[in-house]
Each structure stands twice: as structure tokens, then as C-alpha cells.
Coordinates of C-alpha atoms and ligand atoms in Angstrom, one line a residue:
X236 CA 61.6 44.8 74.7
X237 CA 63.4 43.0 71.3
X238 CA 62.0 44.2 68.4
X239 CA 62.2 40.8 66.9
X240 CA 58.7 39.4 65.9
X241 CA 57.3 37.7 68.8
X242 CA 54.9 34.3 68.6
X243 CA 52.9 33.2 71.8
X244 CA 51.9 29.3 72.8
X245 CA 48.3 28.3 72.8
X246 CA 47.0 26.6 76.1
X247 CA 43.5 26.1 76.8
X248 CA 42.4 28.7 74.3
X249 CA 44.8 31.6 75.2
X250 CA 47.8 32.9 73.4
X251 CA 50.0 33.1 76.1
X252 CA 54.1 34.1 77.4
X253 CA 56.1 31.7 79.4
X254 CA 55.5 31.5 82.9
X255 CA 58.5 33.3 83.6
X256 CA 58.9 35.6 80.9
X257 CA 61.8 34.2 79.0
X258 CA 62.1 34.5 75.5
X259 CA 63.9 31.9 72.9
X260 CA 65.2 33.5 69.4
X261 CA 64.8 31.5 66.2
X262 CA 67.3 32.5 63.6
X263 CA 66.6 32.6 59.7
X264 CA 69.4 29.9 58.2
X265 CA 69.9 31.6 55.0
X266 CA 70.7 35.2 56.8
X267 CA 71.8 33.6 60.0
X268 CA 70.5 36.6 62.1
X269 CA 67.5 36.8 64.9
X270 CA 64.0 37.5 63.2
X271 CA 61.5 36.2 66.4
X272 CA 61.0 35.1 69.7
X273 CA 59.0 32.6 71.1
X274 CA 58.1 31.7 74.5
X275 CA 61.1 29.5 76.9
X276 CA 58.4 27.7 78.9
X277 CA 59.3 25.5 82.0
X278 CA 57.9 23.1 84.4
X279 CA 54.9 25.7 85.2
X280 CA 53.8 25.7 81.7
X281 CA 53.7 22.1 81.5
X282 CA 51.9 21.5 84.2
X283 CA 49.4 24.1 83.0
X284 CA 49.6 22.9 79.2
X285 CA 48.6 19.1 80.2
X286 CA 45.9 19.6 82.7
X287 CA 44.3 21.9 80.0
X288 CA 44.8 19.2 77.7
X289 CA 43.3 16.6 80.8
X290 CA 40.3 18.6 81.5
X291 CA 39.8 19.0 77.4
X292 CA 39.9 15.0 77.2
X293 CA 37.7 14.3 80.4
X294 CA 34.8 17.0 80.8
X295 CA 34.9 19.5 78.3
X296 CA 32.8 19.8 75.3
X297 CA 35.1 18.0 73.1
X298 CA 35.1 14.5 75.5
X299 CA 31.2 15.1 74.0
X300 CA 31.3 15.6 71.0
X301 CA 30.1 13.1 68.8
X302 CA 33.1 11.6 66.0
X303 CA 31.4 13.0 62.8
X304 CA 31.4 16.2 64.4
X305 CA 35.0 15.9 65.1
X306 CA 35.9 14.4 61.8
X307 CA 34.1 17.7 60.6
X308 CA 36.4 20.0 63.3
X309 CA 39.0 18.5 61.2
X310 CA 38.3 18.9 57.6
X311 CA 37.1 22.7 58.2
X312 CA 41.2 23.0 59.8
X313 CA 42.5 21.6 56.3
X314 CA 40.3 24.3 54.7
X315 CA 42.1 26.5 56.4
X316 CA 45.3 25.2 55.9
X317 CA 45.3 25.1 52.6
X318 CA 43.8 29.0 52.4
X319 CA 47.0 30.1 54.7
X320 CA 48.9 27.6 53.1
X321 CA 52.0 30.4 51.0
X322 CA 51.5 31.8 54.8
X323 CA 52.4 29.2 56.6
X324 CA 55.0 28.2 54.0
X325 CA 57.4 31.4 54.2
X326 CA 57.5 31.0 58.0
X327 CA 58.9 27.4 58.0
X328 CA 61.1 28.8 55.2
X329 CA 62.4 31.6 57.6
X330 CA 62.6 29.5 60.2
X331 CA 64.1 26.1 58.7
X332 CA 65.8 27.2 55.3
X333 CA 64.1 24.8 53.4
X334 CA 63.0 25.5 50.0
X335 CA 60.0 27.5 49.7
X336 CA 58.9 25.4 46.7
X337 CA 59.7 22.5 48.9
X338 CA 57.8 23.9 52.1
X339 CA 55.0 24.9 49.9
X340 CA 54.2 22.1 48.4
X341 CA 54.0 20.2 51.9
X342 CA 51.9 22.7 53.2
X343 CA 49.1 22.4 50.1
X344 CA 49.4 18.7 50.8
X345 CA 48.9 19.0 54.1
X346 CA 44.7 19.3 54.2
X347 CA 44.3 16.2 52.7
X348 CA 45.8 14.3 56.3
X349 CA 43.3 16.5 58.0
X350 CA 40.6 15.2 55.6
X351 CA 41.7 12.1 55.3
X352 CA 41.5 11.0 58.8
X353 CA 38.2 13.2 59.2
X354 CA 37.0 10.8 57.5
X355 CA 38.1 8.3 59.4
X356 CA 36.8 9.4 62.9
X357 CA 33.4 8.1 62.2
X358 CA 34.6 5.2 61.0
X359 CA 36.5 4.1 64.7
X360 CA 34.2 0.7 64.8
X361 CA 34.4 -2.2 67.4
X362 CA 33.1 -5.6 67.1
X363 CA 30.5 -8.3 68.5
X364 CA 32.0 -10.7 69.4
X365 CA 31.1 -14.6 69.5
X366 CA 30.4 -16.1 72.8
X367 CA 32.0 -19.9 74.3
X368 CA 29.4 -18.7 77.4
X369 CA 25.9 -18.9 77.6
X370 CA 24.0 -15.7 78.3
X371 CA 26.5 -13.2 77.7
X372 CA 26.8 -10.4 75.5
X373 CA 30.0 -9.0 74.5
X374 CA 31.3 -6.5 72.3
X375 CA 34.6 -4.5 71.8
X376 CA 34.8 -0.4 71.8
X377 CA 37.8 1.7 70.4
X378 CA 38.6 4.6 72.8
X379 CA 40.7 7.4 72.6
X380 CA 44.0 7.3 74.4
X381 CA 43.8 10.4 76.6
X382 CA 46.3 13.0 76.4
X383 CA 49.0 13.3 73.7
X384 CA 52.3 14.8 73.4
X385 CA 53.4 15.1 70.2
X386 CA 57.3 16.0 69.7
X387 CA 58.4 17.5 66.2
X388 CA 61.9 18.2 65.2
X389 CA 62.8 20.7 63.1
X390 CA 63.2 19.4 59.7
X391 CA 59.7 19.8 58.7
X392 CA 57.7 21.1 61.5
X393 CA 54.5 21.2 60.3
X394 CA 54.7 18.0 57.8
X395 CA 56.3 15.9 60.8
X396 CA 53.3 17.5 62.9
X397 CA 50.1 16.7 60.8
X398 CA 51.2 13.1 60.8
X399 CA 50.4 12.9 64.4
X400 CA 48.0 15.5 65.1
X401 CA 45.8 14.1 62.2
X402 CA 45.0 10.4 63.8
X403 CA 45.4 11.3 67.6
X404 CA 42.6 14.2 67.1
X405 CA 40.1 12.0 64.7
X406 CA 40.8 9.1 67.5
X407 CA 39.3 11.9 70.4
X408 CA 42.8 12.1 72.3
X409 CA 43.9 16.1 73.1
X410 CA 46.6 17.2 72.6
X411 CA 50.3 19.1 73.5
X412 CA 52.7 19.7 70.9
X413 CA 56.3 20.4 71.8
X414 CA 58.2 21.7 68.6
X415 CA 61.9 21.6 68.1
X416 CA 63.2 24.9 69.8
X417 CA 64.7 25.8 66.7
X418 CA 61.5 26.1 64.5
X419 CA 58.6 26.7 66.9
X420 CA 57.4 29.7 64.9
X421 CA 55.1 28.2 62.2
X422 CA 53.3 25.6 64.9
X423 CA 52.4 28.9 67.0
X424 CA 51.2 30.4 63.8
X425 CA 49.3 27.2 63.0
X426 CA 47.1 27.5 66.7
X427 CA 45.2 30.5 65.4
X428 CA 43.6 27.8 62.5
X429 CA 42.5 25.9 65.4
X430 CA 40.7 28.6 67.0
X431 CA 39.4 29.5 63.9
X432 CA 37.9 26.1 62.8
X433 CA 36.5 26.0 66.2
X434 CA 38.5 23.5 67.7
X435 CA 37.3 23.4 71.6
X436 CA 39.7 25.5 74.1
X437 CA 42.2 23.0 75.7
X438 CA 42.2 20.1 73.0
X439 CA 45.7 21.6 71.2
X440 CA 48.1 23.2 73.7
X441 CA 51.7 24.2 72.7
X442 CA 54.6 24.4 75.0
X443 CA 57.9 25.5 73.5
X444 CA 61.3 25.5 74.8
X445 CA 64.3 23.2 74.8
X446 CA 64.0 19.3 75.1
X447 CA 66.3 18.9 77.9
X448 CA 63.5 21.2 80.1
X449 CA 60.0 20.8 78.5
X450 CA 60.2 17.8 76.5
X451 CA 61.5 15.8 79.2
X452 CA 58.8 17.0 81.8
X453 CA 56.0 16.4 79.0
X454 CA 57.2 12.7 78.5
X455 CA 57.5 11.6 82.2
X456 CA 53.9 13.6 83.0
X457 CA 51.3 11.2 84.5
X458 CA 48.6 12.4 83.2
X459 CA 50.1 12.1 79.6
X460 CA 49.2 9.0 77.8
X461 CA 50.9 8.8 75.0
X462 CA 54.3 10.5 72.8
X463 CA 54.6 10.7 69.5
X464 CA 58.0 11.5 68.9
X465 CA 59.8 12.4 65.6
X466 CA 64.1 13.4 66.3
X467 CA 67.3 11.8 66.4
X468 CA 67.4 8.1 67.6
X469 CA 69.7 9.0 70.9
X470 CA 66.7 11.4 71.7
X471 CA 63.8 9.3 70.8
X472 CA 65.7 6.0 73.1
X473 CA 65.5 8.7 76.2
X474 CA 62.2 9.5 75.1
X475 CA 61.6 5.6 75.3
X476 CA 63.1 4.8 78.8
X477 CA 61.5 8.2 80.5
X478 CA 57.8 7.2 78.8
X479 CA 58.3 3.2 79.9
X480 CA 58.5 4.6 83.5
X481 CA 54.7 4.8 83.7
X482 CA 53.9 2.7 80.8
X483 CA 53.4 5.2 77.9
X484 CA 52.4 4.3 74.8
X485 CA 54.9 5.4 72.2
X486 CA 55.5 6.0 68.6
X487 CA 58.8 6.7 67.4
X488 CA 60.0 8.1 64.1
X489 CA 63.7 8.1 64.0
X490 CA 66.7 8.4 61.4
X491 CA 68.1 5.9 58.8
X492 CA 70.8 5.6 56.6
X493 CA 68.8 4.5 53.7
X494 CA 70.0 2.1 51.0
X495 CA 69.6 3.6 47.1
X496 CA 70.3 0.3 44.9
X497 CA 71.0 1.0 41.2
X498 CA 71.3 -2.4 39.1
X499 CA 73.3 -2.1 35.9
X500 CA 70.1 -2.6 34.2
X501 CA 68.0 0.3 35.7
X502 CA 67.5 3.3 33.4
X503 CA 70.4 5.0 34.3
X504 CA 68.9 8.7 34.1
X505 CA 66.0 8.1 36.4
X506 CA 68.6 6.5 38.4
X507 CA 70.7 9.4 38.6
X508 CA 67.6 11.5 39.6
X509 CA 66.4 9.4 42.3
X510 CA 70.2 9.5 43.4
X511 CA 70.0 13.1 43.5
X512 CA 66.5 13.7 45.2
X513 CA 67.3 11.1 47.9
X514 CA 70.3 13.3 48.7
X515 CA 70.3 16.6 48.1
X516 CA 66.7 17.4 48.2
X517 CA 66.5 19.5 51.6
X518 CA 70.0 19.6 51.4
X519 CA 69.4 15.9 53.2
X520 CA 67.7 16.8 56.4
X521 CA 65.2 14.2 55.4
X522 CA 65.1 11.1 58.0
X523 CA 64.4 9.0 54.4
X524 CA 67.5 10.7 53.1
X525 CA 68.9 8.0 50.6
X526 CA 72.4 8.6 52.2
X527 CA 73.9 5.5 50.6
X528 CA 74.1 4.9 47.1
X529 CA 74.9 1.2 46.2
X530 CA 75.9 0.9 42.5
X531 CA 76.7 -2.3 40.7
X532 CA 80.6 -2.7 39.8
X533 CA 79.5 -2.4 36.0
X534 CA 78.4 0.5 36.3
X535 CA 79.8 2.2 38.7
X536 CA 82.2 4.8 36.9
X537 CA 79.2 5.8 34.4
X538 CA 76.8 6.3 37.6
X539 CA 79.3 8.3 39.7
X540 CA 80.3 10.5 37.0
X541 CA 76.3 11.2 36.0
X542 CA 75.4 12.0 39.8
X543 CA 78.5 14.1 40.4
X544 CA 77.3 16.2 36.9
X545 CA 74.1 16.9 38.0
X546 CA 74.9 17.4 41.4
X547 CA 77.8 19.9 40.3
X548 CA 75.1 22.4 38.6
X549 CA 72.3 22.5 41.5
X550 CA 72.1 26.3 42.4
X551 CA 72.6 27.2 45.8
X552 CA 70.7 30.1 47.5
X553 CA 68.2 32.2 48.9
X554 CA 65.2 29.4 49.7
X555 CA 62.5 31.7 48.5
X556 CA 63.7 32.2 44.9
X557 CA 62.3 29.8 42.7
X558 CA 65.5 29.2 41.1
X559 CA 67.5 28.1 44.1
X560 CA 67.8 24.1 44.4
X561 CA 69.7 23.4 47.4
X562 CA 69.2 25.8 50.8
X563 CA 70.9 25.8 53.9
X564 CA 71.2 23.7 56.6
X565 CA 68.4 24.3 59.1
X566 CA 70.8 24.8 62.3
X567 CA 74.3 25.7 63.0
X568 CA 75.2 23.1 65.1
X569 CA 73.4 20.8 62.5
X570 CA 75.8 22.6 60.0
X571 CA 79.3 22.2 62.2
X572 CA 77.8 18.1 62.4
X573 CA 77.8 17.9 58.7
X574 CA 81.2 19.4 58.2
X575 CA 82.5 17.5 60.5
X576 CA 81.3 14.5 59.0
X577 CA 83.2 15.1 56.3
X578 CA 86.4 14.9 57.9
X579 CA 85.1 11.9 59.3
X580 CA 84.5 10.4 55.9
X581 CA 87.9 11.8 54.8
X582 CA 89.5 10.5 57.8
X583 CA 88.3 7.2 57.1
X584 CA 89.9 6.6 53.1
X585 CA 86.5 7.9 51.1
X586 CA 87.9 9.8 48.4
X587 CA 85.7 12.9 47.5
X588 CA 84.3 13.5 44.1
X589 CA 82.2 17.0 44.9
X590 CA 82.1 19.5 47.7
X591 CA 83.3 18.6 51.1
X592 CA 83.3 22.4 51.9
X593 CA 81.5 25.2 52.6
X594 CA 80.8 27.3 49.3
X595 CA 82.9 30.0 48.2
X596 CA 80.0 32.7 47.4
X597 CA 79.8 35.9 48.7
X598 CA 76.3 36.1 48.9
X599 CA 76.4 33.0 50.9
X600 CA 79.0 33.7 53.6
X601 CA 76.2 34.6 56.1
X602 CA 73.9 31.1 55.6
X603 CA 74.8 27.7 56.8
X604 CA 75.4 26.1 53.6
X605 CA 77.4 23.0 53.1
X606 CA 78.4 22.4 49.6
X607 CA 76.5 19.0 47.9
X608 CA 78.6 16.6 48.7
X609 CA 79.9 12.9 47.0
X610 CA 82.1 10.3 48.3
X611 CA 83.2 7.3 46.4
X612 CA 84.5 4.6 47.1
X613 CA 83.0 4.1 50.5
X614 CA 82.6 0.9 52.0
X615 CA 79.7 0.1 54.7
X616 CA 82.0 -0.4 57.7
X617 CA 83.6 3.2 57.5
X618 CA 81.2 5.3 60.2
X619 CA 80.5 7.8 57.2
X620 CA 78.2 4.7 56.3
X621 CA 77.0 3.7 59.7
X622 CA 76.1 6.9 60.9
X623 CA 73.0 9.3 60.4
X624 CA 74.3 12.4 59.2
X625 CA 71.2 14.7 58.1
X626 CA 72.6 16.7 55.5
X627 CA 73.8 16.4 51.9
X628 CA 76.5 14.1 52.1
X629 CA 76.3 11.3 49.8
X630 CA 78.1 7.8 49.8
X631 CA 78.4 5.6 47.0
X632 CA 79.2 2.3 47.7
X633 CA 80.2 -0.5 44.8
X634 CA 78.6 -4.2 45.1
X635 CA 78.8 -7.0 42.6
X636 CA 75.8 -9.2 42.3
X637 CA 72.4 -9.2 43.7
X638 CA 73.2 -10.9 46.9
X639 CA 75.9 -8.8 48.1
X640 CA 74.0 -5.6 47.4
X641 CA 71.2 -7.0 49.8
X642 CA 73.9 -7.6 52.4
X643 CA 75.2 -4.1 52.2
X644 CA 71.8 -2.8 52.1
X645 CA 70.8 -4.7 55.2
X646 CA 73.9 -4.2 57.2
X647 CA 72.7 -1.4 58.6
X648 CA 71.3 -0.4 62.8
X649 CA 68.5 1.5 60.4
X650 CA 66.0 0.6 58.8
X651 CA 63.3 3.5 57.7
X652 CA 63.3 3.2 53.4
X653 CA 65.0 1.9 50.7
X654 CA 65.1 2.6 46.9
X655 CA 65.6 0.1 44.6
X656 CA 66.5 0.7 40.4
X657 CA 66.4 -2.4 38.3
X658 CA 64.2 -3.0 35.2
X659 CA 63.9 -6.6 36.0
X660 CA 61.0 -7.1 37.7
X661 CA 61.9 -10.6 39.1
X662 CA 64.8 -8.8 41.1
X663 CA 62.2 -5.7 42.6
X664 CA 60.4 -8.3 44.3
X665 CA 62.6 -9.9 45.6
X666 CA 64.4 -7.1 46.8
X667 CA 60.9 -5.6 48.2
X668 CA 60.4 -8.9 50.5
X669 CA 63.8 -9.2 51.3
X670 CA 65.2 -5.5 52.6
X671 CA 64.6 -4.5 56.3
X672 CA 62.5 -1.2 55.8
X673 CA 59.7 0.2 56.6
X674 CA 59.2 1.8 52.9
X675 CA 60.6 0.6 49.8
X676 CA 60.3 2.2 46.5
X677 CA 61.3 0.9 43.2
X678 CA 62.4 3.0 40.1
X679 CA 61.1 6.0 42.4
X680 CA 62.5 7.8 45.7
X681 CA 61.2 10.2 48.3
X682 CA 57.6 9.8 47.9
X683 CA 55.3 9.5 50.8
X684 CA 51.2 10.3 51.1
X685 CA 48.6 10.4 53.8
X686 CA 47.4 6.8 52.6
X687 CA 50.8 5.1 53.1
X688 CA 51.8 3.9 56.0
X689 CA 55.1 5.1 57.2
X690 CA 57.5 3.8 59.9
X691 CA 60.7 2.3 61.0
X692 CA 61.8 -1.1 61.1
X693 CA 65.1 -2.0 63.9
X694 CA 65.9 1.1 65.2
X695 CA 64.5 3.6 63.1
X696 CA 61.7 3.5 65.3
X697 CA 58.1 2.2 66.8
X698 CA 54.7 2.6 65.1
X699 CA 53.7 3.6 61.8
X700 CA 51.9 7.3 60.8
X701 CA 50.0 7.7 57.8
X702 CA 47.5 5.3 56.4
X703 CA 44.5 3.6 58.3
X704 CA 46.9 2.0 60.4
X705 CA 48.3 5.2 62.1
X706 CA 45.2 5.4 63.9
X707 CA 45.4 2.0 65.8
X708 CA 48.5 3.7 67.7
X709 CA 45.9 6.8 69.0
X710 CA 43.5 4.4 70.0
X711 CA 42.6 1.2 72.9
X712 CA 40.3 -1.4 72.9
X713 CA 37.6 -2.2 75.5
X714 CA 35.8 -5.5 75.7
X715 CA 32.5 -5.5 77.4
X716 CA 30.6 -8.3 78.9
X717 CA 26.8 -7.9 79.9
X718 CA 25.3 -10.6 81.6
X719 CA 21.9 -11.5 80.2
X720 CA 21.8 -14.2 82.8
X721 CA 18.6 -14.3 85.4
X722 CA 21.2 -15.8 88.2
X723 CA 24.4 -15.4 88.6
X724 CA 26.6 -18.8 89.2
X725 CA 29.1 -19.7 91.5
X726 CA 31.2 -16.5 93.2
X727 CA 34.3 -18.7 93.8
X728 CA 34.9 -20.0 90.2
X729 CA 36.2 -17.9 86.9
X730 CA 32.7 -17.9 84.2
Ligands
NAD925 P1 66.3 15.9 68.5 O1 66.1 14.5 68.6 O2 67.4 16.5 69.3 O3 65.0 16.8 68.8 C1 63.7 16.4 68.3 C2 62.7 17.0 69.3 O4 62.9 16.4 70.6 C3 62.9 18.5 69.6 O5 61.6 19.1 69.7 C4 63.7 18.6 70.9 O6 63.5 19.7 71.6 C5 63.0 17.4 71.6 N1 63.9 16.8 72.6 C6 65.2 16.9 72.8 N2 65.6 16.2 73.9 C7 64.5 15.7 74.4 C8 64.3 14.9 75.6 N3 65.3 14.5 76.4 N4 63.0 14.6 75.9 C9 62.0 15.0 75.1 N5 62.2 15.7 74.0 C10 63.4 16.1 73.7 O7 66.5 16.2 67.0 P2 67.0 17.5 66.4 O8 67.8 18.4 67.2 O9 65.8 18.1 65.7 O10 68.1 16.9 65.4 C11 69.1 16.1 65.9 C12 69.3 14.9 65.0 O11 68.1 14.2 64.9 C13 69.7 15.3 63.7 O12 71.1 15.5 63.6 C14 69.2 14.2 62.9 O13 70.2 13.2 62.8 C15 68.0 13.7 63.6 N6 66.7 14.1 63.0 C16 65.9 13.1 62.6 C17 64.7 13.5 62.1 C18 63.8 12.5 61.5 O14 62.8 12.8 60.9 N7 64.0 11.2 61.7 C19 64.3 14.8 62.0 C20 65.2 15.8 62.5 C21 66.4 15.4 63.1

């Protein structure tokens, strides 16, 4: 037996091992070594996971209980949340390298999705609705979809996990969550608040493992209903094809290679800061990642020197110091992807400002860091432009006038968010009707809440999560027709 620290999956009520046995390790980014082991489940736990989650949505005690009682179920787990919040927050830190202050603060934010859309479960209303027939009665119901698999990656587990878990559980569906088999460890940790809240046995399962195995067997399931996937966009169109096979429903958050527009008549320093944040924050493993800075001509040199600056003095280090602005990268294949991106952008005539290396540290040998990182001079066509990268590589790409910049912005496969910087309020508009994105801040970056909606538009995905909406995509509607009729007419003819 390892002496690494071992977590164990949740399904229908019991902490339990893989079917077989086998063990995955999750390494810590910033140390690179081992530090736990969580279960490498297979077709056997699958099966088991979803008819718990089956039996949970069709006979057990949570198919009756009523939707304030749930939407209660669900604020007591954001208590909870936020009492085991620092908890919760060092293990996604060990796990995922992300700033602690970072992983914190998303995991103190976190209760209000669960109280938020506890809220909402009581609040699932159908319709009457008029009648073209005589003596009829007909009304609509909203019902739960069934069973739901929710896929995370592993950028921000439990963030990218709340968003779904949230709606499908105040909508009645159960529940089997598949987290990225890199950072499993704080969703296993997570179960024991849903034990604690009182959450019936069966309604949240966990099945760990690689996609390839698990994830593939949860998404072509029959007795799964729905998947709500968050990954890379070659993962999430399998994920499509497999769930259109028996007519899934789907939700899919995917990447982008967001747009950043600074006009010359912006305020330059907030500018530069929203540059920065859409880049290097979480050293750009952020699907919103503002990965291509589009600068007016006039402005241009000015900008480019002010964002190389700042980005020249962010500190690079241990994730849980309070000092340290930029961690490393969450995987080491993620890492070798970002560095080779950079020969990529190299290759293709950017020239580099900053970076475009590992750093030089000693105390840093052992992480996967990739130095912050600027091109200039990139144009849209070179692939360094085209192609999600997910780390903290930045483009900057000069435009002209107002027209060309929307071009640039909308040339683009993606289409998740966009920032734009102008203190013309004419041109913000504008720019908000006219850019292909499912989010689009002005004279701000990076901000998201349980409120807002949040989604792709082309092929950064399907559905939206967050907001009132997000709960339409857990939910079906049922129209029902009662006859108040004494006789009823003619068999052979449509009423
Ligand atoms: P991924 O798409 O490979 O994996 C995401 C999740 O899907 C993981 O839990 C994985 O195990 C699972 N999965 C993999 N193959 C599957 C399959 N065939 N069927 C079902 N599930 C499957 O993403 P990743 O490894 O976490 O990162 C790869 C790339 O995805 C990154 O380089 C980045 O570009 C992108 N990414 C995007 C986001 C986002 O929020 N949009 C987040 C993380 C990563």
C-alpha cells in the first residue's frame, strides 16, 4: 500500500474503491511529485454509479421530496461550503496549482450558486394554457430531466462543477460527476458535504478515472439523460456525437480565443489591467482567457510597452503564498502544449516581447511554470491566433479603425467572451450588439456571477450555466390535456 493520501468516490451513499482496485495519482504542479490517489474506476463502476443515480431519480426518497425541501437540501450544502471553504481551497490548490487566493475566493463564492438556485427550485412553474377546443383543460409541467452526468476539467474543478450541479439538483435530476483525472481530489472531498447536508444516498455519485474509459461509458449510458460537459472543444464534439446516439441532451462549455479590444481612447491603465487579468490570471487556464489583445495602431507602442511592464514584475511561485501572482501550469502535458506553442508563434513571424521560456529560478525547477508570455505583432491568421492555447501566452494584434477591429475580433471558430475598452459609449454599444460572444464586458474583464448567464456562441459551445436560464437546460416540459367532455367525439379524426 502507497503512502500517498488516498480519496474514495461516493456512490449511493458509500465511500467506495474502484471495482478493481486500481489507483490513479494526482501530482501537486508547483512540487511536481505524487501527494494522493484516487480511485481508476471502469465500466463496473459506471454501471453501478448510474443505476444508483436511476434508482435515486425514480423511487427513492428524493423522486419525493417536495422542491422547497430540496431547494432547502441545497442551501444547508452552501453552508457548508462556505464553513470548509480554506479546506476545500488548499486541495484544488495542491491539486491544480492555482492560486490559493484565486481558489479561495471561488470557493467562498461558491454557496451563493447553491443558494441561489435553492431558491429557484420552488419556483420551477408551468402554465395554463388557453384552449381553441371546447371542454378541455390543459396545462404545462416542468420536470426534471432524469439522470445527469456532469464532466469537469481540471482548471477549476469545483467552480466548473457548482455551475452544473447547482441547476440539475434544484431542477430534481441526480446526479454523476466525472472530474478531470488530473484533479479529482477536491470533488471526492466535496461528497462528504453532501452527506452531511443530508443529501439522499444515490442522488450525487462520483466516478473518477480517465475520459477515454469512464467518461466515454457515462456519455453513451442509456439510462443517462443528460451531459453537462466543460473541456476542450475536440473532447466536448466526441462528447456531442457519442450523446446524439440516443438523443442526449447536452450542454457544452468549451474554449475561445477571446478578443480584448483597447480603443485609443480607453483609459489606458485599466486597459493595461484588464490586459493583464485576461491573461495571466491562472497563468491563462481560463476558457475566458483574453488570449488576443487587439490594440488600436495609435496606440499600440504605448500599450505594448505598459502590458509587457507590468507583466515583467508579476512574482512567480509557491500558489499558497499570498505574494505569489502567477502559479504553475496545472498539468505537464498542459505545460509541454504551452511551450510548444510558443515555438509555434515563433515559427510563425510573432516577435516576442516577454518570456517564451521556462523561468530560470531555482526554486522553480521542480513546478511546471511557463514564464508570462507576450507576442507582438501577431496577425489573426497565424495559428498562435487561431488556436486555444490555455496558458499565459498573450497576442497583441494592431487594427486601425472600428470596423477592422470587429473583423479581427469576429474572425474567430470561438466565440465564449469578449472585452472591450473605449470611453465612447456610442462605440461600446455597438460593439456589444455586434461581437459573436456569449459574454461581453466593457471597461472590465474576467468577471462572471451566479446571476449571469454564461455560454458559448459558434463553437465554444451549447447551452448557457448561470442565471435563471441555466435551469431550462435541466429541465422538460409536459403538456397535459384533461377532457372535461361527458362524450367523447369521433375515434377516427384528430380533436
Ligand atoms: P479535456 O476536454 O481533455 O477533458 C475534460 C474532461 O473530459 C475530463 O474530465 C476528461 O477526463 C473528460 N474526457 C476526456 N475525454 C473524454 C471522452 N472521450 N468522453 C467523455 N469525457 C472525456 O480537457 P482537459 O484535459 O481538462 O484539457 C484539454 C484542453 O481543454 C486544454 O488544453 C484546454 O484547451 C481545454 N480546456 C478548456 C476548459 C474550459 O473551461 N473551456 C477547461 C479546461 C481545459
Amino acid at each position: 500500500m502507497s503512502n500517498l493520501e488516498r480519496f474514495y468516490n461516493l456512490v449511493d451513499g458509500n465511500y467506495q474503491a474502484s471495482a478493481t482496485g486500481c489507483w490513479l495519482t494526482t501530482a501537486n504542479p508547483y512540487t511536481g511529485a505524487d501527494w494522493a490517489e484516487v480511485p481508476q474506476c471502469g465500466i463496473d463502476d459506471v454501471e453501478q454509479a448510474v443505476a444508483a443515480a436511476y434508482r435515486a431519480f425514480s423511487s427513492g426518497p428524493w423522486a419525493r421530496l417536495n422542491a422547497t425541501a430540496r431547494g432547502k437540501l441545497l442551501r444547508r450544502l452552501g453552508d457548508l461550503i462556505a464553513r470548509d471553504a480554506e479546506k476545500l481551497a488548499a486541495l484544488e490548490v495542491r491539486d491544480n496549482g492555482k492560486l490559493y487566493a484565486e481558489m479561495l475566493g471561488q470557493l467562498r463564492y461558491l454557496p451563493e450558486w447553491y443558494y441561489y438556485f435553492g431558491g429557484l427550485a420552488d419556483k420551477i412553474e408551468g402554465g395554463v394554457l388557453p384552449s381553441d377546443k371546447a371542454e378541455v383543460f390543459s396545462y404545462t409541467k416542468r420536470e426534471p430531466l432524469g439522470v445527469v452526468v456532469a464532466i469537469t476539467p481540471w482548471n477549476s474543478p469545483l467552480m466548473l462543477l457548482t455551475w452544473k450541479l447547482a441547476p440539475a439538483l434544484a431542477a430534481g435530476n441526480t446526479v454523476v460527476i466525472k472530474p478531470s483525472e488530473f484533479t479529482s481530489c477536491s470533488t471526492l472531498a466535496l461528497m462528504a458535504l453532501f452527506k452531511e447536508a443530508g443529501f439522499p444516498d444515490g442522488v450525487v455519485n462520483t466516478v473518477t478515472g480517465f475520459g477515454h474509459e469512464v467518461g466515454t461509458a457515462l456519455v453513451s449510458h442509456p439510462l443517462v439523460a443528460k451531459v453537462a460537459f466543460t473541456g476542450g472543444d475536440a473532447t466536448g464534439a466526441s462528447v456531442y456525437s457519442q450523446a446524439a446516439k440516443n438523443i442526449k441532451h447536452v450542454t457544452l462549455e468549451l474554449g475561445g480565443k477571446s478578443p480584448n479590444i483597447i480603443f485609443a481612447d480607453a483609459h489606458i491603465e485599466n486597459a493595461v489591467k484588464g490586459a493583464i487579468s485576461g491573461i495571466f490570471a491562472a497563468s491563462g487556464q481560463t476558457c475566458i482567457a483574453g488570449s488576443r489583445l487587439l490594440v488600436q495602431r495609435s496606440v499600440y507602442q504605448q500599450v505594448s510597452e505598459k502590458v509587457v511592464a507590468l507583466a515583467r514584475t508579476a512574482q512567480l511561485g509557491d500558489p499558497m503564498l499570498s505574494t505569489t501572482q502567477v502559479g504553475p501550469i496545472t498539468t505537464l502535458p498542459q505545460r509541454d502544449k504551452v511551450l510548444q506553442y510558443i515555438d509555434v508563434a515563433r515559427e510563425g513571424g510573432a516577435e516576442c516581447l516577454l518570456g517564451g521560456k521556462r523561468p530560470e529560478a531555482e526554486a522553480l525547477a521542480n513546478g511546471w511554470f511557463v514564464e508570462p508570455t507576450i507576442f507582438a505583432d501577431v496577425h489573426n491568421q497565424m495559428r498562435i491566433a487561431r488556436e486555444e492555447v490555455f496558458g499565459p501566452i498573450l497576442s497583441i494584434i494592431p487594427f486601425d479603425d472600428d470596423d477592422e477591429a470587429l473583423s479581427i475580433a469576429n474572425d474567430t471558430p470561438y466565440g465564449l467572451a469578449a472585452g472591450v475598452w473605449t470611453a465612447d459609449i456610442r462605440r461600446a454599444f455597438r460593439f456589444t450588439d455586434q461581437i459573436r460572444a456569449g459574454t461581453v464586458w466593457v471597461n472590465t474583464y474576467r468577471a462572471v456571477s451566479f446571476m449571469a448567464p454564461f455560454g458559448g456562441y459558434k463553437q465554444s459551445g451549447i447551452g448557457r450555466e448561470n442565471g435563471q436560464v441555466a435551469i431550462d437546460d435541466y429541465l422538460q416540459t409536459k403538456s397535459v390535456w384533461v377532457n372535461l367532455a361527458e362524450e367523447v367525439l369521433n375515434p377516427f379524426v384528430m380533436r
